[in-house]
Short mmCIF file of C-alpha atoms in Angstrom, two decimals:
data_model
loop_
_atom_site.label_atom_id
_atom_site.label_comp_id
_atom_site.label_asym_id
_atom_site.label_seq_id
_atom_site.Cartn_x
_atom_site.Cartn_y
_atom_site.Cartn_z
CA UNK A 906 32.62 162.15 165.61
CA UNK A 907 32.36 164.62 168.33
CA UNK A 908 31.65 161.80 170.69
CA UNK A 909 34.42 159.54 169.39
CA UNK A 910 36.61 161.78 170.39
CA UNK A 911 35.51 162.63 173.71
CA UNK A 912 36.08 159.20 174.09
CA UNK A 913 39.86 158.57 172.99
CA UNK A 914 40.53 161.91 175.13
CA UNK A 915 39.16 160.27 178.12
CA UNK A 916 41.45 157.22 177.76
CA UNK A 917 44.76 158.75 176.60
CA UNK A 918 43.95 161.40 179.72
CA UNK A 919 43.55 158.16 182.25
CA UNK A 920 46.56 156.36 180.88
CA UNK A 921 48.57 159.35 181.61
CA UNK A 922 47.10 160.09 185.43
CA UNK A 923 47.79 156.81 185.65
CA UNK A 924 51.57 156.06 185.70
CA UNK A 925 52.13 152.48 186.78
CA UNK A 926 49.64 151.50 183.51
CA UNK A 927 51.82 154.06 181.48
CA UNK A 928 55.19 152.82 182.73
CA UNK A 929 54.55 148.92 182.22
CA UNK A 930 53.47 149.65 178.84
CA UNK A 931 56.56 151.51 177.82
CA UNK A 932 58.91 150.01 180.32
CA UNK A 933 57.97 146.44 180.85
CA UNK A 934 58.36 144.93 177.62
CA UNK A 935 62.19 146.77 176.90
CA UNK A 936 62.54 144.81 180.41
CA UNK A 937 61.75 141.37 179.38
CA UNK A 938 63.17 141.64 175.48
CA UNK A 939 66.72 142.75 177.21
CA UNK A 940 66.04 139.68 179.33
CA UNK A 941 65.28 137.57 176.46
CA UNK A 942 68.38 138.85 174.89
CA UNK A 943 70.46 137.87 177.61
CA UNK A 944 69.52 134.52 178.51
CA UNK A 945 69.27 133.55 174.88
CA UNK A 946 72.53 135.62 173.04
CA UNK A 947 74.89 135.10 177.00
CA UNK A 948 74.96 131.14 175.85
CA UNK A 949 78.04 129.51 177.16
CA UNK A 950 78.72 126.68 174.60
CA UNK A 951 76.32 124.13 175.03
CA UNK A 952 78.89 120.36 175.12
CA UNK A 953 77.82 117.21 175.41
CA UNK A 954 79.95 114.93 178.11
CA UNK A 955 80.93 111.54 177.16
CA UNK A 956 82.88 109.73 179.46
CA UNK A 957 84.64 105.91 177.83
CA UNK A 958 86.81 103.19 179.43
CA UNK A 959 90.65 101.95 177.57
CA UNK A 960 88.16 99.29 175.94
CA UNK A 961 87.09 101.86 173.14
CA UNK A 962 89.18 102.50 170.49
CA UNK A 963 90.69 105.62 170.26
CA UNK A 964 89.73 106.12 166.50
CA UNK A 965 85.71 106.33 167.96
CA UNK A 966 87.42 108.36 170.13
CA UNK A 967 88.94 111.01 167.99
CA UNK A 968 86.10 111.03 165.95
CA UNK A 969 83.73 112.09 168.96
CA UNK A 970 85.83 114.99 170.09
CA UNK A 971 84.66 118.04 168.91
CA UNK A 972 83.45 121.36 169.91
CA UNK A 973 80.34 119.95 170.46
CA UNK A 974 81.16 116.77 172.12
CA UNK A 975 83.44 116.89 175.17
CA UNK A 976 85.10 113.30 176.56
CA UNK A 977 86.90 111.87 179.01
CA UNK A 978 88.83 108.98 180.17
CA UNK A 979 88.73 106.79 182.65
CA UNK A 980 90.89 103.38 183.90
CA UNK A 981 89.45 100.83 185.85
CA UNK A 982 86.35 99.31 186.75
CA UNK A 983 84.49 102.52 188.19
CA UNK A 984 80.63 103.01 188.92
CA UNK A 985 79.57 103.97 185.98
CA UNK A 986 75.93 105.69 187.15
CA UNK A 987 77.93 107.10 190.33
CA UNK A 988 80.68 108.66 187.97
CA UNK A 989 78.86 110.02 185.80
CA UNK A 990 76.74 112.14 188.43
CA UNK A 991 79.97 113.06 190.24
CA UNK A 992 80.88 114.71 186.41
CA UNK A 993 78.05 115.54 185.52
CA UNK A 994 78.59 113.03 182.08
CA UNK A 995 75.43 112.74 179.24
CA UNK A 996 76.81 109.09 178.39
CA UNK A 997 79.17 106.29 179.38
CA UNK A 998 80.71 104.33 176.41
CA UNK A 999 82.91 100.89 176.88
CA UNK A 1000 83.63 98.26 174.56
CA UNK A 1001 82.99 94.52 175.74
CA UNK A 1002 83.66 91.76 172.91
CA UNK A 1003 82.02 93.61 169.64
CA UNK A 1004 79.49 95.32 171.65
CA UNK A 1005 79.60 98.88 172.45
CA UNK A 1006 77.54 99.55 175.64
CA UNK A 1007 76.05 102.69 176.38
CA UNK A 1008 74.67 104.39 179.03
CA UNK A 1009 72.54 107.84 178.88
CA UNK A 1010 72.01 109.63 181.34
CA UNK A 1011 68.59 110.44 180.08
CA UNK A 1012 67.75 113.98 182.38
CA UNK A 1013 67.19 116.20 179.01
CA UNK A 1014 66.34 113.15 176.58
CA UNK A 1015 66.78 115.96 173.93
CA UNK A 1016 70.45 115.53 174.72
CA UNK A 1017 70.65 111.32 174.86
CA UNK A 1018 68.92 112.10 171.20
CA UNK A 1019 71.29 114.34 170.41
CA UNK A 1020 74.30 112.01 171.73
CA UNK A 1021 72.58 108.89 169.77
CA UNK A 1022 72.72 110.13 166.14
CA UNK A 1023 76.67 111.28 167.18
CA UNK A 1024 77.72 107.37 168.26
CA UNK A 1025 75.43 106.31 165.10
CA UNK A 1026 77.07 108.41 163.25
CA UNK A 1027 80.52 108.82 164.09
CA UNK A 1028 80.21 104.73 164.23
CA UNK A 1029 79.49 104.32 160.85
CA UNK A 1030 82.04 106.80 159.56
CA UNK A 1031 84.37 104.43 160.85
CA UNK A 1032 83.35 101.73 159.50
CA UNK A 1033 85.86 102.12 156.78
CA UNK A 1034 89.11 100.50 155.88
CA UNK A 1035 91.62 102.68 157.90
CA UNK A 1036 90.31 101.25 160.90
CA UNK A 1037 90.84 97.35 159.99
CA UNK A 1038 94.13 97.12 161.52
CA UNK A 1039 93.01 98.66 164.64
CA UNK A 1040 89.63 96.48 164.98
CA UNK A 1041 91.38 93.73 164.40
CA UNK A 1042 93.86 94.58 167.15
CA UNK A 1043 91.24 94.30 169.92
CA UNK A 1044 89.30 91.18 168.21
CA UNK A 1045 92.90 89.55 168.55
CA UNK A 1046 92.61 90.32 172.26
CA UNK A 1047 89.80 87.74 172.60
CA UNK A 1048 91.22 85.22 170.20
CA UNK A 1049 88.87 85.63 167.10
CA UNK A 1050 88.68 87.72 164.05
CA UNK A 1051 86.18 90.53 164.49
CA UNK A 1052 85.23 92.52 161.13
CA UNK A 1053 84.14 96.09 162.15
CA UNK A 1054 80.44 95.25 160.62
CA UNK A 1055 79.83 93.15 163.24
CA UNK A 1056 79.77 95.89 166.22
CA UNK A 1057 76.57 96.23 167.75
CA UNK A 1058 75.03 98.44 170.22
CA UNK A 1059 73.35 97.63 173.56
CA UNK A 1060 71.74 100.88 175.47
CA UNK A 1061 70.63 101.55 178.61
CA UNK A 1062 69.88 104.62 180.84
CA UNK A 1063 70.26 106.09 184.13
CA UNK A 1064 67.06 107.95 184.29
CA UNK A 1065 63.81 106.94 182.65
CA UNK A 1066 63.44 104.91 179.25
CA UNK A 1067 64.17 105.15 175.57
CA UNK A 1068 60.70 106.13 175.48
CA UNK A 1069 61.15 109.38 177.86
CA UNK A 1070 60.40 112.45 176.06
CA UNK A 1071 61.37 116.52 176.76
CA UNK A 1072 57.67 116.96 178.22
CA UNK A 1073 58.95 114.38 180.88
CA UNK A 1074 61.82 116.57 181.93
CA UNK A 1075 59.34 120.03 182.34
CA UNK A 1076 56.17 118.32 183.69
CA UNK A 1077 58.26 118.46 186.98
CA UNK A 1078 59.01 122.27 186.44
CA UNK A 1079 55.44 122.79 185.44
CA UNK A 1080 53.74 121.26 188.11
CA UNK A 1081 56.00 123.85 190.60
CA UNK A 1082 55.20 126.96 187.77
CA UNK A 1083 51.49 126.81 187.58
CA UNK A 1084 51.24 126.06 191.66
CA UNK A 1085 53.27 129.30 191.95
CA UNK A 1086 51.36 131.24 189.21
CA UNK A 1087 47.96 131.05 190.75
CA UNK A 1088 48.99 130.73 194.43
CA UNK A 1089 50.52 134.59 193.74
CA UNK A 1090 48.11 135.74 191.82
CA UNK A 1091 44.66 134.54 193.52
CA UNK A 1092 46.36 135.17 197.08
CA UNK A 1093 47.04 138.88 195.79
CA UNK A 1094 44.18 139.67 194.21
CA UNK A 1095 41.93 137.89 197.27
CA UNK A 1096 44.18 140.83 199.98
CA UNK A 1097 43.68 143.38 197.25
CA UNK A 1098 39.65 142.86 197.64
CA UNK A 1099 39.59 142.80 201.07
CA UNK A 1100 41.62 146.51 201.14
CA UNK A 1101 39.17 147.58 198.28
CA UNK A 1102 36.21 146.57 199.90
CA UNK A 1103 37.26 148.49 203.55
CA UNK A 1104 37.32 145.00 205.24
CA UNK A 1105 40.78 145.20 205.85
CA UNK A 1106 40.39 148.41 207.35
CA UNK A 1107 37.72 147.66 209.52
CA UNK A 1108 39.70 144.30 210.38
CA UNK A 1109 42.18 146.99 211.34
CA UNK A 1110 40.31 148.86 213.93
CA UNK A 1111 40.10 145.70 216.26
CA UNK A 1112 42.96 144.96 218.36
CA UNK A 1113 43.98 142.05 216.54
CA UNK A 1114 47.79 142.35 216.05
CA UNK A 1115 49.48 142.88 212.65
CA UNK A 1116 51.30 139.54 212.81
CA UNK A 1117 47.43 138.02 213.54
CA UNK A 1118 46.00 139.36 209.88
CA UNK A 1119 48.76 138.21 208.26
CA UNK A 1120 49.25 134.57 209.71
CA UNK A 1121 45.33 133.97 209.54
CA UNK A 1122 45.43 135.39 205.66
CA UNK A 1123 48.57 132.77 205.20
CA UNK A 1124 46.46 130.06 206.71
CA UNK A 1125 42.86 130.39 205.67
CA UNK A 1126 44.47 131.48 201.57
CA UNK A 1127 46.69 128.52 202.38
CA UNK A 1128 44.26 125.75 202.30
CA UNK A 1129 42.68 126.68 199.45
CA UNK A 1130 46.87 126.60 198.05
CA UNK A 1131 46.91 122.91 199.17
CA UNK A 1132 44.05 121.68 197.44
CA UNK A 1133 45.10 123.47 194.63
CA UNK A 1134 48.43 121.92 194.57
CA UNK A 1135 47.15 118.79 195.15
CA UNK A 1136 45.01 118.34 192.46
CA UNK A 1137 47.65 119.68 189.86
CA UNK A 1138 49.83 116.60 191.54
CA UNK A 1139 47.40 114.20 191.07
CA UNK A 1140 46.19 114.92 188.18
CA UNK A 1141 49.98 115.10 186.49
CA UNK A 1142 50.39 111.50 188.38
CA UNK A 1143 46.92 109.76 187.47
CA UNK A 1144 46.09 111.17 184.19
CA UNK A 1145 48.84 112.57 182.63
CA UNK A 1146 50.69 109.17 183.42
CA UNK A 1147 53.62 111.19 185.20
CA UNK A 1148 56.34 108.77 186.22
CA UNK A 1149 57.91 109.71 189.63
CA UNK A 1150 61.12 108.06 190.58
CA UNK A 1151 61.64 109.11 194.14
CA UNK A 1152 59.19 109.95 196.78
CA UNK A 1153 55.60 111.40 196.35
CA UNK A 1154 56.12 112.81 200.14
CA UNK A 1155 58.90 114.96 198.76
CA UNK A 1156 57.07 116.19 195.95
CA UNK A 1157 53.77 117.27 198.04
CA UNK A 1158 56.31 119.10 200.42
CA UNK A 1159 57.85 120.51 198.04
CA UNK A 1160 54.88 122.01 195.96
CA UNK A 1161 53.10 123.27 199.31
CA UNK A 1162 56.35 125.22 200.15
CA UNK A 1163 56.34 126.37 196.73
CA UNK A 1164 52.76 127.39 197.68
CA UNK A 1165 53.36 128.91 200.81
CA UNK A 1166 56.24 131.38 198.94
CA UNK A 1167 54.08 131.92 196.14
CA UNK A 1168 51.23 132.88 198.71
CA UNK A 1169 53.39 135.32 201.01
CA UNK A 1170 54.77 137.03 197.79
CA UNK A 1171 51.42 137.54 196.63
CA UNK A 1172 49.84 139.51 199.78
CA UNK A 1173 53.25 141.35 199.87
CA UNK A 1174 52.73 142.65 196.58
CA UNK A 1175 49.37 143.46 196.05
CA UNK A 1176 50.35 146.04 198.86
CA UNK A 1177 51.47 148.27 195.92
CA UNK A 1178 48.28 147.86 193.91
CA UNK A 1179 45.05 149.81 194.04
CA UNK A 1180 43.24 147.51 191.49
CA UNK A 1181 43.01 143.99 190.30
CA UNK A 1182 44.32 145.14 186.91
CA UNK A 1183 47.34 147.17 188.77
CA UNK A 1184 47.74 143.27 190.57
CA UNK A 1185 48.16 141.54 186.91
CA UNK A 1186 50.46 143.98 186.03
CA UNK A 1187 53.45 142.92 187.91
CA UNK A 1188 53.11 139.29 186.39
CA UNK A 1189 55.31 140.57 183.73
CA UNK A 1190 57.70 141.73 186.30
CA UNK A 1191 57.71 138.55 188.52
CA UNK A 1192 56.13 135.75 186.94
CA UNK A 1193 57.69 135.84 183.43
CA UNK A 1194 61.71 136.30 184.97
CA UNK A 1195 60.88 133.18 186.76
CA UNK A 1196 60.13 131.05 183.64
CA UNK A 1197 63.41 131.94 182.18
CA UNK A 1198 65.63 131.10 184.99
CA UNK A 1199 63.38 128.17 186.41
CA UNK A 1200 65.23 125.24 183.84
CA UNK A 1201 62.25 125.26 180.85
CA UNK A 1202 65.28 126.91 179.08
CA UNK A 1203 67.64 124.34 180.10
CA UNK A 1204 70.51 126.71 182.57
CA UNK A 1205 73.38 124.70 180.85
CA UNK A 1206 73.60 126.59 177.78
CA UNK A 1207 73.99 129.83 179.83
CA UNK A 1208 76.93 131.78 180.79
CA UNK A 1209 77.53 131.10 184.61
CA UNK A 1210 77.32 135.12 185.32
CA UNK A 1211 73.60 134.28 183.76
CA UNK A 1212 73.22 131.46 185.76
CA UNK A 1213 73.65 133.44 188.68
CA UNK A 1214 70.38 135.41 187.97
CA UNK A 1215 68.68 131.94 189.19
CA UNK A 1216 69.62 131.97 192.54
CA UNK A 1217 67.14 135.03 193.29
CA UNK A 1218 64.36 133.10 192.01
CA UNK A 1219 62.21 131.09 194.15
CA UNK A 1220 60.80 128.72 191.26
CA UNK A 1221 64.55 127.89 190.47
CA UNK A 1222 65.44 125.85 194.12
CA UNK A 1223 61.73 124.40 193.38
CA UNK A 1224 62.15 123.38 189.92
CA UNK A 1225 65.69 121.60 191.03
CA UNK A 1226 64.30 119.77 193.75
CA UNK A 1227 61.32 118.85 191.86
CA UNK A 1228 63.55 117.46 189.17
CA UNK A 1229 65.49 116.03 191.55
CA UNK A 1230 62.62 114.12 192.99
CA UNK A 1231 60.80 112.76 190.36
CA UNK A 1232 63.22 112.29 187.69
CA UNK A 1233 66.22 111.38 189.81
CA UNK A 1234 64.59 109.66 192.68
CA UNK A 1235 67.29 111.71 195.05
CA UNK A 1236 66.11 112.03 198.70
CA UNK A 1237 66.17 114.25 201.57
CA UNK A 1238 70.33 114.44 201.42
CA UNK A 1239 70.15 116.18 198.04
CA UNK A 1240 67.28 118.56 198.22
CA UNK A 1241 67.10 120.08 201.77
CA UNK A 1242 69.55 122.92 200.59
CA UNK A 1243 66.60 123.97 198.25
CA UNK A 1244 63.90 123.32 200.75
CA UNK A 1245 65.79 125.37 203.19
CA UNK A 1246 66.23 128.37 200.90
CA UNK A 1247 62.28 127.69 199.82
CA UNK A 1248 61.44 127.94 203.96
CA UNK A 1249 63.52 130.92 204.41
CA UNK A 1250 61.93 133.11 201.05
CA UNK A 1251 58.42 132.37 202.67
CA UNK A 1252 59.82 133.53 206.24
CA UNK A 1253 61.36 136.72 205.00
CA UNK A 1254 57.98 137.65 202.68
CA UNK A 1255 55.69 136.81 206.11
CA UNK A 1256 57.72 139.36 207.94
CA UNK A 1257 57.52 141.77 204.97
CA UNK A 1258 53.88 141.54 205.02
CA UNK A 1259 53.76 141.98 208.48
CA UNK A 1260 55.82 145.15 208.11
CA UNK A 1261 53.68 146.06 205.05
CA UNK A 1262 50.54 146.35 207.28
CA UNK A 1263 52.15 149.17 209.40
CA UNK A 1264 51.13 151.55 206.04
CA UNK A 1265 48.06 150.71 207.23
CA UNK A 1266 48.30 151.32 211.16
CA UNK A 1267 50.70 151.86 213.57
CA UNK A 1268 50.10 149.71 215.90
#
């Protein structure tokens, strides 16, 4: 007994000389619950977007509009696909003979799901009696009689298949989470060693400039970030079956941007760690922040003011051009705002590091 408690006064006495261990355990998870709380409880109203030509009767119409279910008008003979990514629309409805056609736009398929059992539904609810007069208004139109059984439904969709799944929306955001994950945390660990271990201090010594370390520690860490990330790419691609609508050039640039962030971030922050475990500790504080504002929880159903929390994120641009990329097939026009912001977080966390080292010497 005597020795049992020898033991748990040890511990508690190392916890509290130890006040980074003793603050994330207290601190850090009141942190990421009032996180939780806001990204989850700030939810703007989460619509769906229906756009529909003068074709559709306005009794479908009515019956759509809700505060769920937002819609809009519009005359003409538009481009459908090009309108509706100019409004940012979930589906396109118009009426041609005693077909309705529809178009999804098929990003979130959770949402074309969602906006499928509303048509189905709301279609059938009108299927009733009160709506003979007007049916029979537009099967005039074409010269026959058109009982409202006979409407039928023809689908089609902007992005992907009826057979896309949510998985196929996140692989993208996955494939930039996991190459960010490990890039930070093997980069920062790997710097934390070499401090450990005196080699960075004896590395120190030589007149190799500060800019030097850090650029050969970007380049030799950032090999090992390429393979990395190409092997998650290829094995999402090969394997996994992962579709990609636009170019695989994009997506590899991308990623080993992504990389290079994820690798500068790392060494910066392993500058305020003395161990490997004081290293894991700030995965709560910069990894998990990232997941929540990176689209897994689609950014839609948050307030804008939440939204803006994003835009500090590097994962975030990533995630949006990955998306972008493989889902969308969008090119270089689209994306190079987020590549640019991607280039410029890795720039500003290289000269961090480089300032970092001066804890370390002067000169």
């Amino acid at each position: 007994m005597t020795r049992f408690k020898a033991i748990v006064n040890r511990v508690v006495k190392e916890l509290l000389r130890d006040k980074r261990t003793l603050a994330l355990m207290l601190i850090a998870p009141i942190i990421i619950l009032a996180l939780m709380n806001v990204v989850f409880n700030s939810n703007s109203e989460a619509h769906i977007k229906i756009g529909y030509n003068s074709t559709v009767p306005s009794e479908i119409i009515d019956s759509l509009s809700s505060d769920k279910v937002k819609v809009k008008k519009y005359n003409g003979q538009e481009n459908i696909k090009q309108t509706m990514s100019d409004d940012d629309l979930d589906a396109f409805i118009t009426l041609e003979g005693s077909t309705f056609k529809i178009i999804y736009e098929n990003e979130d398929p959770s949402i074309s799901t969602q906006t499928k059992a509303i048509f189905n539904s709301t279609l059938m609810e009108n299927q009733l009696k009160e709506l003979t007069a007007e049916v029979q208004k537009f099967a005039v139109q074409t010269g026959q009689t058109l009982p409202i059984e006979a409407f039928s439904i023809k689908e089609s969709y902007v992005y992907g298949n009826k057979d896309s799944t949510f998985f196929d929306k996140i692989l993208p955001i996955l494939i930039g989470f996991f190459v960010f994950f490990f890039v930070f945390l093997v980069s920062g660990i790997a710097l934390l060693k070499e401090r450990t271990a005196d080699t960075l201090e004896r590395l120190l010594a030589t007149p190799v400039k500060r800019s030097e370390i850090i650029f050969g520690y970007l380049a030799g860490y950032g090999l090992f970030a390429i393979l990395q990330t190409l092997i998650i790419i290829f094995y999402s691609i090969f394997l996994l079956n992962l579709e990609i609508a636009g170019s695989l050039g994009w997506v590899l640039i991308t990623n080993l941007l992504l990389a290079l962030v994820a690798l500068s971030m790392g060494l910066f922050v392993s500058t305020f760690a003395h161990s490997e475990f004081q290293m894991v500790q700030f995965i709560p504080l910069i990894i998990i922040p990232q997941i929540f504002f990176s689209g897994l929880i689609p950014l839609d159903t948050m307030a804008d003011w939440v939204k803006t929390v994003s835009y500090i994120f590097p994962l975030s641009y990533a995630a949006n051009t990955l998306s972008a990329v493989m889902i969308k097939g969008q090119g270089f026009s689209y994306i190079w705002p987020d590549l640019a912001i991607l280039a410029l977080f890795g720039i500003v966390f290289t000269f961090l590091n480089i300032v970092g080292l001066k804890k370390y010497r002067k000169v």
